[in-house]
Coordinates of C-alpha atoms in Angstrom, one line a residue:
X20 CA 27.3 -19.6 -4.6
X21 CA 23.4 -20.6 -3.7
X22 CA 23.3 -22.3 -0.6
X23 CA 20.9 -26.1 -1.1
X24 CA 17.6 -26.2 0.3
X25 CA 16.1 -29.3 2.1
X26 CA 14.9 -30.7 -1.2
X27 CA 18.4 -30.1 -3.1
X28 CA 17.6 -26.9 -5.0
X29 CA 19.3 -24.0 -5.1
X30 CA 18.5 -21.6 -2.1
X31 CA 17.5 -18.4 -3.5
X32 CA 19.9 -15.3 -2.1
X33 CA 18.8 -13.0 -1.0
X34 CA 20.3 -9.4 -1.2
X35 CA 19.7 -6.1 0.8
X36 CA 17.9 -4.0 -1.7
X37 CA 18.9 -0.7 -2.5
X38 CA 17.8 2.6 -4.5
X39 CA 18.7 2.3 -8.4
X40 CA 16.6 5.5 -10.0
X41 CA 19.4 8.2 -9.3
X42 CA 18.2 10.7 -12.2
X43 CA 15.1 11.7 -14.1
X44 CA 17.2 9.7 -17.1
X45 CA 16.5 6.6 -15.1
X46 CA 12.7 6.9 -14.8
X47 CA 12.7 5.2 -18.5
X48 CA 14.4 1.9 -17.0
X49 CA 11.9 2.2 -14.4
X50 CA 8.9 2.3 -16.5
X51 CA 10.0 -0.2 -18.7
X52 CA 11.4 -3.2 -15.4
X53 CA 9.8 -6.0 -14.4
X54 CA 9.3 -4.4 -11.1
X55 CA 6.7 -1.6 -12.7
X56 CA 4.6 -4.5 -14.9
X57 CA 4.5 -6.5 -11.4
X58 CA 3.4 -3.7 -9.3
X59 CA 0.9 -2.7 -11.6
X60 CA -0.5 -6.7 -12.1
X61 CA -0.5 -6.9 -8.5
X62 CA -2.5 -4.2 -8.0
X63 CA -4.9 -5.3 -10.7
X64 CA -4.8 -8.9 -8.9
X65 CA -6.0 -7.3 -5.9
X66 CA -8.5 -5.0 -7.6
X67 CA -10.5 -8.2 -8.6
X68 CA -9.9 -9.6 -5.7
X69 CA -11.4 -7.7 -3.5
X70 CA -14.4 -6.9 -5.9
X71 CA -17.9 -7.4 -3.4
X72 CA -16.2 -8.0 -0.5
X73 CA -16.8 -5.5 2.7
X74 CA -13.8 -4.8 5.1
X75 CA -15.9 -6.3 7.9
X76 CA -16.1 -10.1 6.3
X77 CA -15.7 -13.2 8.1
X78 CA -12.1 -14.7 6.5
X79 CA -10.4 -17.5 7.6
X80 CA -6.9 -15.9 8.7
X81 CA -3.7 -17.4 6.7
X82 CA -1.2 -17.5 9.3
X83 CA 1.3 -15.1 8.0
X84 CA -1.0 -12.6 7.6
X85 CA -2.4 -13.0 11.0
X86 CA 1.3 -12.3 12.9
X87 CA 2.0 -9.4 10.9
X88 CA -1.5 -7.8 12.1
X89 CA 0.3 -8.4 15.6
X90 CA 3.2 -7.1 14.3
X91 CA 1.4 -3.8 13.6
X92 CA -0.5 -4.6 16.6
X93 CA 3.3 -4.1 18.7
X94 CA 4.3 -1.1 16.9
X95 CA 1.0 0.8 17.5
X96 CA 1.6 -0.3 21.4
X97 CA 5.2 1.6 20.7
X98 CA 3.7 4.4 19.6
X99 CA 1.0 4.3 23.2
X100 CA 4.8 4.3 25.0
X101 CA 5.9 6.9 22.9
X102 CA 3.5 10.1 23.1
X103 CA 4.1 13.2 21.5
X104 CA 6.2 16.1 23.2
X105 CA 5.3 19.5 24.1
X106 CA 7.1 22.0 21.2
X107 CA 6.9 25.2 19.9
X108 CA 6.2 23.9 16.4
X109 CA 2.5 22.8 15.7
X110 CA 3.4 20.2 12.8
X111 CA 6.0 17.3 12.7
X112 CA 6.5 16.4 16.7
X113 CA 9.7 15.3 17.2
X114 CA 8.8 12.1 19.2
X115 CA 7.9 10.3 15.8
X116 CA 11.9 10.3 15.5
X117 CA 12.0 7.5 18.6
X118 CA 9.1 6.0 17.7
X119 CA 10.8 5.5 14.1
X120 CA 13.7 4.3 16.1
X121 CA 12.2 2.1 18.2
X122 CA 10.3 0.9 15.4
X123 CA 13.9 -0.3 12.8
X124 CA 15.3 -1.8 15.8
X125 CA 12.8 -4.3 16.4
X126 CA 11.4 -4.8 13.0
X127 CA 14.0 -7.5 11.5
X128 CA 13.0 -9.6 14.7
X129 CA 9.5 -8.9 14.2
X130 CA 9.6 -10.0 10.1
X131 CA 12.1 -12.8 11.1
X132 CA 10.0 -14.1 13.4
X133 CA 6.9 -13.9 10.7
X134 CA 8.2 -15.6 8.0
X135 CA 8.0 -19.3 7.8
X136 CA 11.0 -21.2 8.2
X137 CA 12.1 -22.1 4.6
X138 CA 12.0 -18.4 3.9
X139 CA 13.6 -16.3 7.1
X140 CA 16.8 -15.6 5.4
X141 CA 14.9 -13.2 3.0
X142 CA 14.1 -11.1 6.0
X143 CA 17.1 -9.1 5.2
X144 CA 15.4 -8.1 1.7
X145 CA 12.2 -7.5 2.7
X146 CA 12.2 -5.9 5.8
X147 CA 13.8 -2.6 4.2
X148 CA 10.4 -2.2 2.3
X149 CA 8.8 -3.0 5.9
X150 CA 10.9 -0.3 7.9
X151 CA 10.9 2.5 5.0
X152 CA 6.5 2.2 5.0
X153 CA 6.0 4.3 7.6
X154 CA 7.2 7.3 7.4
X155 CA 10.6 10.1 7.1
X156 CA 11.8 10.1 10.6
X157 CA 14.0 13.0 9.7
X158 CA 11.1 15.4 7.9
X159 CA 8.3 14.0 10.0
X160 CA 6.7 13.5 6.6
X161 CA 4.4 10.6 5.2
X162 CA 3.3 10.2 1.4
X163 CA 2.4 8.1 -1.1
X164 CA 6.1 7.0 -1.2
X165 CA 5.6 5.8 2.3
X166 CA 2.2 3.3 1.3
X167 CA 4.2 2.3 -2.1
X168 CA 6.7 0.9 0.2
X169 CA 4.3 -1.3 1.8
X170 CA 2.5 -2.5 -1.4
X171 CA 6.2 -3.5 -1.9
X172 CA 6.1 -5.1 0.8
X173 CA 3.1 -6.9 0.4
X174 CA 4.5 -7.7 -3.0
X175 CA 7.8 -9.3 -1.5
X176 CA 5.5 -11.8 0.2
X177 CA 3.6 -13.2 -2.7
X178 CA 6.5 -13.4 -4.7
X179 CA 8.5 -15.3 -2.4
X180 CA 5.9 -17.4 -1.5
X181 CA 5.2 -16.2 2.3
X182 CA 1.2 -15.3 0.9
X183 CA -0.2 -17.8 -1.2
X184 CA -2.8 -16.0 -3.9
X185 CA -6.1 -17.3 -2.2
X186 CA -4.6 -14.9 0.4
X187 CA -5.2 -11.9 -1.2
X188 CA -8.9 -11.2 0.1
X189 CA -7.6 -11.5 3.8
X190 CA -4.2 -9.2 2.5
X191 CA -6.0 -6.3 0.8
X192 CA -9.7 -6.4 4.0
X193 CA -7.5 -7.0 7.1
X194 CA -3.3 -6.3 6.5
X195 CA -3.6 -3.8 5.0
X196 CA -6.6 -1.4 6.2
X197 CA -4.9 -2.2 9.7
X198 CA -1.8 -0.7 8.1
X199 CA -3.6 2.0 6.6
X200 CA -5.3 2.6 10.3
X201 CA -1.8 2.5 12.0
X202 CA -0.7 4.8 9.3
X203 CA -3.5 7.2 10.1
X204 CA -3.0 6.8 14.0
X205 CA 1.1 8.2 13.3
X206 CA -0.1 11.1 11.0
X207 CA -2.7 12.3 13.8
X208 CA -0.4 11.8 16.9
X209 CA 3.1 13.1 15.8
X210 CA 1.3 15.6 13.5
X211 CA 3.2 14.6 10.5
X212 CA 3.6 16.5 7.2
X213 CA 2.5 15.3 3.8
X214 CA 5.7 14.3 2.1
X215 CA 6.1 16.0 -1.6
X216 CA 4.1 19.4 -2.5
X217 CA 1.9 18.8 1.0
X218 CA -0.3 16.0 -1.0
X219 CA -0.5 17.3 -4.7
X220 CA 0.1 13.2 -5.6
X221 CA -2.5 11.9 -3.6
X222 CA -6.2 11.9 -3.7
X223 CA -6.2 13.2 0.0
X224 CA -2.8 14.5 1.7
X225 CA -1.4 10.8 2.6
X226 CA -2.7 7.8 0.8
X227 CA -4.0 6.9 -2.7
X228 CA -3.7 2.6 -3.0
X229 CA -6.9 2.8 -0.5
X230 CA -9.4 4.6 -3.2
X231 CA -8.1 2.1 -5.8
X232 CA -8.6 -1.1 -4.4
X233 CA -11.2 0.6 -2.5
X234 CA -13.6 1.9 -5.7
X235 CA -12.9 -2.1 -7.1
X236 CA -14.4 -3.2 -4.1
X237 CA -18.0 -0.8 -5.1
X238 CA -17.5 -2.3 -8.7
X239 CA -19.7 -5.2 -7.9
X240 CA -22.4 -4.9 -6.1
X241 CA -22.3 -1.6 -4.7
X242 CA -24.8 -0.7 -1.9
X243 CA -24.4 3.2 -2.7
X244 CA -24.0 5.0 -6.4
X245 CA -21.1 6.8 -7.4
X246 CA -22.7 10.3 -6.7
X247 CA -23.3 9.0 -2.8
X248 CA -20.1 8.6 -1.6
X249 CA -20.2 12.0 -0.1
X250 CA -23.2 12.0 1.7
X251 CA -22.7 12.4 5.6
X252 CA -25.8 9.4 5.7
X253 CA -23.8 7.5 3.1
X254 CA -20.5 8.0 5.4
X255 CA -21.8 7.4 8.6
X256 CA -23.3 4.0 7.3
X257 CA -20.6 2.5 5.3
X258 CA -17.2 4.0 6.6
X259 CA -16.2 0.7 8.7
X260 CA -17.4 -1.5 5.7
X261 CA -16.4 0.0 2.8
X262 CA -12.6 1.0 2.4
X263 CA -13.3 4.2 0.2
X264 CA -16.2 5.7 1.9
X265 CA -13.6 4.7 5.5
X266 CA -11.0 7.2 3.6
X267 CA -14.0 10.0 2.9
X268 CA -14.9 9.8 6.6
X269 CA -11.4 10.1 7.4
X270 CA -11.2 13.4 5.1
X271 CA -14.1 14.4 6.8
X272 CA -12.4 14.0 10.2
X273 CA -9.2 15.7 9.6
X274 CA -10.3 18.6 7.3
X275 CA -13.0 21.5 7.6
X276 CA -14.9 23.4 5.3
X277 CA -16.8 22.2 2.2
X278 CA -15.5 18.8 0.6
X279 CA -15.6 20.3 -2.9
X280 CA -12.9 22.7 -1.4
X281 CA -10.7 20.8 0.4
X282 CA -10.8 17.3 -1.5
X283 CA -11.7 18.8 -5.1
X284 CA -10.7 16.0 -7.4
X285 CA -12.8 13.2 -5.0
X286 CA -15.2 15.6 -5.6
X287 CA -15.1 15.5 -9.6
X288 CA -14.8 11.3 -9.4
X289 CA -18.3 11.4 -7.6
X290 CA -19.5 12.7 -11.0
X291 CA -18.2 9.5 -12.8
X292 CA -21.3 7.0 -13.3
X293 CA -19.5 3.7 -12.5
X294 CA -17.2 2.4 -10.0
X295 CA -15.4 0.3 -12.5
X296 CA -14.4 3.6 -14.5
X297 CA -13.5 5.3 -11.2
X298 CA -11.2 2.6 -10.4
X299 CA -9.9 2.2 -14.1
X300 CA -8.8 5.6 -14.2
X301 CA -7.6 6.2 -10.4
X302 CA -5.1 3.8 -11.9
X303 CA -4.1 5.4 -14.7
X304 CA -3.9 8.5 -12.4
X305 CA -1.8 6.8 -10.0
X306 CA 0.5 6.0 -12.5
X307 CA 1.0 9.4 -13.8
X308 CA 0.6 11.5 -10.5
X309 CA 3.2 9.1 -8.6
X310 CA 4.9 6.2 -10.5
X311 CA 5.9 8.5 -13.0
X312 CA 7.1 11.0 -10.5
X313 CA 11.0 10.8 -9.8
X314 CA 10.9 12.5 -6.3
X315 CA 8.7 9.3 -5.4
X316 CA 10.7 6.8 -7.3
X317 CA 14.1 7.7 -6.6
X318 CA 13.1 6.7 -2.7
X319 CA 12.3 2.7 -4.3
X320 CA 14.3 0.1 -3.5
X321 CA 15.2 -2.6 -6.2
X322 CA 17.0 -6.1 -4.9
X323 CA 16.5 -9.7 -6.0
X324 CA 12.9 -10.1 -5.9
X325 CA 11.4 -7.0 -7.5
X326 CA 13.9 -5.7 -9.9
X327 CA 14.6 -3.0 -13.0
X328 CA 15.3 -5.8 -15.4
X329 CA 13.8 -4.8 -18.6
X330 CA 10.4 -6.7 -19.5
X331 CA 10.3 -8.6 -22.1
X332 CA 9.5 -7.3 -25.4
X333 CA 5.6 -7.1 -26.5
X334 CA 4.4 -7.2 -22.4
X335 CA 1.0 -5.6 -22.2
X336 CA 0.7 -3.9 -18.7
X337 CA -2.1 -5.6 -17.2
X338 CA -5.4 -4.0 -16.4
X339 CA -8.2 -5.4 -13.7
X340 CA -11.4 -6.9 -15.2
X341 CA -13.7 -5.5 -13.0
X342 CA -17.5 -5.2 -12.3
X343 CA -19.0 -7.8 -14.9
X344 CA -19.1 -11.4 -12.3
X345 CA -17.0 -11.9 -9.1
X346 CA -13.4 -12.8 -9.4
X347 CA -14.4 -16.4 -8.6
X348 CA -16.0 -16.8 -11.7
X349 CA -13.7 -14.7 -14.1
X350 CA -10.2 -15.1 -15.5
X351 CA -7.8 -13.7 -13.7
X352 CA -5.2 -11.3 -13.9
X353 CA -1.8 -13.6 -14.3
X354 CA 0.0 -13.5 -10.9
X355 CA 3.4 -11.4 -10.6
X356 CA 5.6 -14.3 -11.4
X357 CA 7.7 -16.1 -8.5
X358 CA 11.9 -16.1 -9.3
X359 CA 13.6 -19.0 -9.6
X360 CA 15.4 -20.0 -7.0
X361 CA 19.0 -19.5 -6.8
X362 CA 18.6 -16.7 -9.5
X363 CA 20.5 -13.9 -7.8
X364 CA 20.3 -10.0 -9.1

């Protein structure tokens, strides 16, 4: 039975989610759950969201979003107390596997301690997402597994009602570039692996989510063409504003040689003459070259707030409306709907 809230509605339950897509057979339910359509709306949410905007904005903070930037503030502190240990093997340091440890033992605190009052007890749901984002303690591995766990996440949050949608500027420019820094920070210090075929998923070894929202940020706008984004002037001016030029500096950091070489399909998108497109179809390619790819799935969790109930007959997948007029002035993508509450799995 659903416990009452304050204002005599059911309490919503919340469950610990767990991993559903056992098979390739289940990759159909996948496709075809709410959890898929919402994942891919929110993503288009935040596409036009972030349209214009430059990573180093002036926002006013929304509360929740400002603790978890301390949040990840603490655990990148645990990973200062917790260097990396002299080994015989060059990749994968074993002191990851504390920091991982110290990491899941303080994290349902940390996200209790986050979430506003009316909504602590779904700390239990949505700190799995949380604890799984940053990494395989066992391999040493990180992937685009890893970030879809935090999108997740970030998911979670909106849907319970933690991140209101007038949040999503601050979510997509602050949260979560200072999660994709901290991600960066691990993968350099405890010399991690890419998880999967070392990176064939992902647009560099790690990450992907970045580029996307990243390239709808240079749909409106856009101080540099599409052709520029691999210029060492272009880089060097624009990495700490613009989140996909920030990912090609990056690239540049941790690779060497000639960029057509290393990062040969960033290098093709540069031939692409509008940032809209790019974006457009780094999301259809993200939904071929990982949400259609069961060694990435089968890793998902699915509990009472994103699910693999079927959609509903007839339900488009949503798409971002991008580079035409700011978001303010547009319609918008309809927001991954909230549950009801009390409505259990």
């Amino acid at each position: 039975m659903s416990e009452s809230g304050a204002d005599g509605e059911p309490k919503q339950e919340f469950v610990v989610p767990q991993k559903l897509v056992k098979s390739n057979a289940d990759m159909e339910m996948w496709r075809m759950s709410e959890c898929y359509y919402d994942l891919l709306g929110f993503i288009s949410s935040m596409c036009e969201a972030l349209q214009g905007t430059r990573n180093n904005q002036q926002l006013v903070m929304p509360p929740v979003v400002e603790k978890l930037m301390k949040v990840l503030d603490r655990l990148e502190q645990l990973a200062i107390e917790t260097p990396p240990v002299d080994q015989p093997a060059r990749f994968g340091n074993v002191a990851f596997k504390s920091w991982h440890q110290k990491m899941q033992s303080e994290s349902m605190q940390l996200i209790t301690d986050v979430l506003p009052d009316p909504l602590k007890h779904a700390s239990k749901e949505v700190c799995v997402y949380f604890v799984d984002c940053f990494g395989n303690p066992t391999r040493i591995d990180y992937g685009t597994g890893h970030e879809l766990a935090f999108i997740m996440f970030l998911m979670c949050l909106f849907k319970i009602g933690a991140f209101e949608r007038k949040d999503e500027v601050a979510v997509g420019l602050k949260l979560f570039m200072k999660y994709i820094i901290l991600a960066r920070k691990l993968q350099v210090t405890y010399r991690m692996e890419p998880a999967g075929s070392h990176g064939v998923w992902s647009l560099d070894d790690f990450q992907f989510v970045p580029f996307i929202w990243g390239s709808a940020q240079l749909s409106v706008n856009s101080p540099i063409d599409t052709s520029q984004f691999v210029e060492e002037k272009y880089i060097a001016k624009y990495k700490d504003e613009l989140m996909f030029v920030g990912c090609i500096d990056y690239i540049q950091q941790v690779k060497t040689g000639n960029f057509y070489e290393h990062s040969n399909q960033l290098w093709s998108i540069s031939a692409v003459p509008q940032w809209s497109k790019i974006c457009t179809g780094l999301i259809k390619m993200y939904q071929k070259e990982v949400l259609s790819k069961f060694p990435v799935i089968q890793h998902v969790y699915f509990g009472s707030i994103l699910t693999l109930k079927t959609i509903k007959p007839g339900t488009t997948l949503p798409n971002p409306r991008l580079g035409m007029v700011p978001r303010q002035h547009a319609p918008a993508v309809p927001a991954p709907p909230k549950f009801p509450a009390g409505d259990g799995m």
